[in-house]
Short mmCIF file of C-alpha atoms in Angstrom, two decimals:
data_model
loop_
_atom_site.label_atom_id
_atom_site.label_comp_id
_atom_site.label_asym_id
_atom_site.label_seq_id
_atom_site.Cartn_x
_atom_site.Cartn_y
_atom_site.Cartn_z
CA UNK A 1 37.80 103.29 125.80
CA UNK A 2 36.89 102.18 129.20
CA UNK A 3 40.02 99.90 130.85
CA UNK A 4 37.72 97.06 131.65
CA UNK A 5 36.26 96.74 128.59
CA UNK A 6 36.34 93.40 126.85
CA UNK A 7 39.16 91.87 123.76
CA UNK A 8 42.00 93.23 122.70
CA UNK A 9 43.52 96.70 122.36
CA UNK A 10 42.19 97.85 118.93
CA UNK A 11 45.43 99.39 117.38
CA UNK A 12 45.71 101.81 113.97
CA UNK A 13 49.43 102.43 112.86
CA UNK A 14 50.68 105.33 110.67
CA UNK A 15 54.03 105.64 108.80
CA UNK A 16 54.75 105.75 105.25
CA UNK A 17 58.13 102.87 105.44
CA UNK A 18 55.88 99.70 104.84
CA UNK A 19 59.05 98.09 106.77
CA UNK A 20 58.32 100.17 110.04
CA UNK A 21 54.63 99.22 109.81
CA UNK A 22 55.45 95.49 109.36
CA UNK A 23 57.79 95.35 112.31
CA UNK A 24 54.84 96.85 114.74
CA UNK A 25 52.69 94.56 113.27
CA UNK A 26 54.83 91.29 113.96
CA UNK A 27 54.55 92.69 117.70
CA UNK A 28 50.96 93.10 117.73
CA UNK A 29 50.54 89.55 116.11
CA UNK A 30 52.76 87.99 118.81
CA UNK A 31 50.78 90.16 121.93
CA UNK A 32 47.72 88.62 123.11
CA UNK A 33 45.97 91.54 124.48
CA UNK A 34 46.59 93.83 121.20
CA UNK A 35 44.93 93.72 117.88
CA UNK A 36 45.63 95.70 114.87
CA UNK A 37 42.72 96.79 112.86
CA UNK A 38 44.24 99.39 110.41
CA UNK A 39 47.37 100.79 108.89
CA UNK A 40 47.78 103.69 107.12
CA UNK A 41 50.85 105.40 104.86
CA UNK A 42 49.73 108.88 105.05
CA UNK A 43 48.32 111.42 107.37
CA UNK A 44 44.90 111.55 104.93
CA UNK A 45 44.97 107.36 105.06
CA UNK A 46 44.74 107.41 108.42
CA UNK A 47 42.03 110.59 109.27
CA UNK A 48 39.40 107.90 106.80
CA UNK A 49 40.80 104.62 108.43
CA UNK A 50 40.09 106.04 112.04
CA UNK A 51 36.50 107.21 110.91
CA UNK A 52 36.15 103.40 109.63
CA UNK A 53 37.75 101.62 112.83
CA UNK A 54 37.76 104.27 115.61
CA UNK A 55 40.61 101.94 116.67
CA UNK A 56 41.54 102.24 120.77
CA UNK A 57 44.70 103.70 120.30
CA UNK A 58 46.70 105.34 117.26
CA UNK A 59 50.15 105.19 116.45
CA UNK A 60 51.32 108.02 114.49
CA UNK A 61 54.39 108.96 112.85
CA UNK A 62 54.83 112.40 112.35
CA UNK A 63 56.61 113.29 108.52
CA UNK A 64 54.90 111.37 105.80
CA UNK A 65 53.76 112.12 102.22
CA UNK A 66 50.48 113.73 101.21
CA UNK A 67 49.45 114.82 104.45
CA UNK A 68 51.99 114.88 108.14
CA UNK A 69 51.21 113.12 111.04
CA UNK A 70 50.95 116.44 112.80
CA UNK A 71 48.30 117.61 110.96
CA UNK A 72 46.21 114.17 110.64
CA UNK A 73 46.57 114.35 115.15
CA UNK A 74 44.90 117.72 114.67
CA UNK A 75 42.16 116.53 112.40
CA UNK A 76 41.64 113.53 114.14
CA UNK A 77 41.58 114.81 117.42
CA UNK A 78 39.08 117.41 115.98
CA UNK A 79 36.73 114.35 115.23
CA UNK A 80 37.04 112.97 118.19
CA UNK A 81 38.40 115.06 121.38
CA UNK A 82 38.66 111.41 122.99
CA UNK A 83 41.16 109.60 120.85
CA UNK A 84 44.12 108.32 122.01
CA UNK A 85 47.11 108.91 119.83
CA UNK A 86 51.19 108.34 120.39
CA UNK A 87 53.72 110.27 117.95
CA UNK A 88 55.92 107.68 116.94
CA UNK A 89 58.78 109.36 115.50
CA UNK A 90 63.12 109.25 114.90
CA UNK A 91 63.10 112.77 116.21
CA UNK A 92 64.62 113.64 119.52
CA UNK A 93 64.29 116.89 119.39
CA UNK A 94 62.52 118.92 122.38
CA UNK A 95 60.54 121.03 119.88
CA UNK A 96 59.36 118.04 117.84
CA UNK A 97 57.92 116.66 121.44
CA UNK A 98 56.45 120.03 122.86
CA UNK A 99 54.74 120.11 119.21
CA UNK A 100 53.20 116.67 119.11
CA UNK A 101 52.04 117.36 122.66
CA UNK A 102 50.42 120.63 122.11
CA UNK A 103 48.47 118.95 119.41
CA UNK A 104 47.27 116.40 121.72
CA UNK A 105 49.16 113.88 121.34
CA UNK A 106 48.67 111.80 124.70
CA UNK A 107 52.69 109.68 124.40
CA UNK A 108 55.84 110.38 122.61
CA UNK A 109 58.07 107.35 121.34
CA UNK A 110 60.89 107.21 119.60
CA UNK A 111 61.10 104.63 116.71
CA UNK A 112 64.67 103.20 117.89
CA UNK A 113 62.91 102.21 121.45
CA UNK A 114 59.82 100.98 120.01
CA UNK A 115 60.61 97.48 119.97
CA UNK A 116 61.50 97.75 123.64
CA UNK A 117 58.78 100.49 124.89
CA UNK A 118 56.22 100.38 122.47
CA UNK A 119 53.96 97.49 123.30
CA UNK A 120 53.33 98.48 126.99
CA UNK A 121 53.43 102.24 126.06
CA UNK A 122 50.12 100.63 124.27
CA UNK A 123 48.53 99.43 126.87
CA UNK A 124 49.30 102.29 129.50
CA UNK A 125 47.73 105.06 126.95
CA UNK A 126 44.56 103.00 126.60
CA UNK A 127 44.16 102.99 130.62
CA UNK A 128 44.52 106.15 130.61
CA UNK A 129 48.01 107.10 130.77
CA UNK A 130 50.48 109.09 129.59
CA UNK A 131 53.66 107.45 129.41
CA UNK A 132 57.02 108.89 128.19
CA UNK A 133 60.32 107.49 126.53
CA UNK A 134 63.20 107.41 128.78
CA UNK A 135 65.15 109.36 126.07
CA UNK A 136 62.79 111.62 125.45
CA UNK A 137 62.24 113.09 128.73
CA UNK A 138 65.58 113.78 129.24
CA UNK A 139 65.69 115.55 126.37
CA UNK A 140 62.54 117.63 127.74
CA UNK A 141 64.60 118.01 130.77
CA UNK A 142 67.71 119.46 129.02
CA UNK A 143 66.12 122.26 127.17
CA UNK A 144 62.94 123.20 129.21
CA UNK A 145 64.47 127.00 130.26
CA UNK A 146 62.34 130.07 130.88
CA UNK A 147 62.90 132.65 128.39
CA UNK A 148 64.56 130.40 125.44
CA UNK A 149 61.54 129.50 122.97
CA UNK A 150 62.61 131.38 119.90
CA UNK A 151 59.67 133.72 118.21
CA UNK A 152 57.88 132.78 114.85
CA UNK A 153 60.36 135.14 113.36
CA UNK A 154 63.64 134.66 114.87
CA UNK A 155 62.89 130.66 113.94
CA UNK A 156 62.31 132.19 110.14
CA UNK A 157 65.77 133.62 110.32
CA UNK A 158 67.36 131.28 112.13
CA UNK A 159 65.96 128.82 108.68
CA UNK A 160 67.13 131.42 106.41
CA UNK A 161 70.73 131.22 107.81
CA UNK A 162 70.34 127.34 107.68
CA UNK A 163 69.62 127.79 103.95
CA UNK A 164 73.16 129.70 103.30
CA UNK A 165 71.41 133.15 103.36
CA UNK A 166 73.64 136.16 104.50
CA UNK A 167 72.40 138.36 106.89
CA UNK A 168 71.80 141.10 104.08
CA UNK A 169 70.05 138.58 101.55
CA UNK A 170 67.97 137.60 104.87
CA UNK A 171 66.81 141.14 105.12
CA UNK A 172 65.89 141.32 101.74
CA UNK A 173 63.65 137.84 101.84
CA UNK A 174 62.06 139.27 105.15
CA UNK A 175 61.51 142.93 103.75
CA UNK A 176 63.32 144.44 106.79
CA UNK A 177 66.97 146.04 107.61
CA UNK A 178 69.89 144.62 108.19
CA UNK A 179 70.31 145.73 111.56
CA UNK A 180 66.85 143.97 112.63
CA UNK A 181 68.22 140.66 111.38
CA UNK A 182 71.36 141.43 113.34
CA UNK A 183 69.06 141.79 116.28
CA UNK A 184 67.50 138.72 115.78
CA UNK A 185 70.47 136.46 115.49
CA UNK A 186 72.18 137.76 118.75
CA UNK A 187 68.73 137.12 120.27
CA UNK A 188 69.06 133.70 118.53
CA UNK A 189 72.58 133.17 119.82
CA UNK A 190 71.85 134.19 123.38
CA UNK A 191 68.41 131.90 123.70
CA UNK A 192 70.52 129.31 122.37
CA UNK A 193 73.91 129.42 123.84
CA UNK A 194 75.52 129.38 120.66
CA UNK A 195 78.90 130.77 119.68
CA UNK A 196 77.79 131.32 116.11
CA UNK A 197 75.45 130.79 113.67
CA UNK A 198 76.42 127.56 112.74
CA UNK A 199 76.11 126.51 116.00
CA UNK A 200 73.23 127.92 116.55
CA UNK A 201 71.62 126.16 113.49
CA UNK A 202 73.22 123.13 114.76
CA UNK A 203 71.66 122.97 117.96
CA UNK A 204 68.09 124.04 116.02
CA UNK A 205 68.14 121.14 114.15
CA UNK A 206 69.46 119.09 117.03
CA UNK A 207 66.25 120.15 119.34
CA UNK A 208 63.89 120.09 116.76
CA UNK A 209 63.37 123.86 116.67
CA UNK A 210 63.50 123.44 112.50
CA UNK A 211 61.59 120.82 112.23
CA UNK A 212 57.88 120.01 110.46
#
C-alpha cells in the first residue's frame, strides 16, 4: 500500500481469544486513521478473509486452532509477496521472533505491550517500516551468539528430555546409541550455558527454542 494513499489503514486481526480480538478492535474503533475490515480465529480464517479484503496490514497471532499463525504468514505471504503482516504473540522467546521473521513477518509485538505499542506499530508497518517491541529486541540482543543455534536434532532431544525421557529411552525413540545422545546433550549444555538438563530445558522453553 502506497503511504499517501487515501482513508484509513485497512486492518485484518488473527487470534483465536474473541477477548484479545475485541480489545484491538475497541482501539481501532477509537483511532481515526485505522479501520478494521476482518477478523479471523484461525490461521485457515484468516488465509480466505485476506483473499476477500487484502486488508493493508495483518495482525497475526501465532498458536491457534485448526491451522497456526505461522503457517497462515507462510501461505499468505505466498499469495501475496507484498503483504504486510505483524506476529502478535505472548511469547518472548528469541526463537519464536527469529521464526516469525524468517517467515516474513515484517514486526514482532508482544500481546502485553499491545495496548501501548500496537496502534503506531500499525501505522509504521504500512509506511513501510519495520518496527520492533522494546522487549523484544532485547531479548534478540541477549541470545544472538555465533555458534549457539541448536541443530534439528539436538532440539529433538533436547524435547525428548523435556518430555521425562532418559537418555537411554531417548536413544531408543531416535534409533541411535546412547553415547550419541550423550553427545548431543553436552553439545546442548555447552550452546546453552546450562548446568543440567533441566536447565537447559528451562532456558529452551524460556527462548522459545521449543516452541510451535
Amino acid at each position: 500500500m502506497d503511504e499517501g494513499s487515501a482513508g484509513p489503514v485497512r486492518v485484518m486481526v488473527v487470534d483465536d481469544h474473541p477477548l484479545m480480538r475485541d480489545g484491538i478492535a475497541a482501539m481501532i474503533a477509537c483511532h481515526g486513521q485505522l479501520a478494521l475490515v476482518a477478523e479471523a480465529e484461525n490461521g485457515l480464517q484468516a488465509i480466505e478473509l485476506y483473499r476477500q479484503h487484502a486488508p493493508d496490514v495483518v495482525l497475526m497471532d501465532l498458536q491457534m486452532p485448526v491451522m497456526s499463525g505461522t503457517d497462515a504468514i507462510a501461505a499468505i505471504l505466498q499469495a501475496d509477496p507484498a503483504a504486510r503482516i505483524i506476529a502478535l504473540t505472548t511469547y518472548s522467546g528469541d526463537a519464536q521472533v527469529m521464526r516469525a521473521l524468517r517467515l516474513g513477518a515484517v514486526s514482532y509485538l508482544l500481546k502485553n505491550t499491545a495496548r501501548t505499542e500496537l496502534l503506531e506499530c500499525v501505522l509504521n508497518v504500512h509506511a513501510g517500516g519495520r518496527p520492533m517491541s522494546a522487549d523484544v529486541a532485547r531479548q534478540l540482543a541477549a541470545f544472538r551468539h555465533p555458534g549457539d543455534a541448536l541443530t534439528p536434532r539436538e532440539v529433538e532431544v533436547l524435547r525428548l528430555v523435556a518430555n521425562g525421557n532418559s537418555n537411554r529411552r531417548a536413544s531408543l525413540l531416535l534409533g541411535v546409541t546412547e553415547d550419541t545422545v550423550k553427545g548431543h546433550m553436552k553439545n546442548i549444555l555447552s550452546k546453552l550455558a546450562a548446568n543440567d538438563r533441566t536447565h537447559a530445558v528451562t532456558i529452551a522453553l524460556n527462548r522459545g527454542i521449543l516452541g510451535v
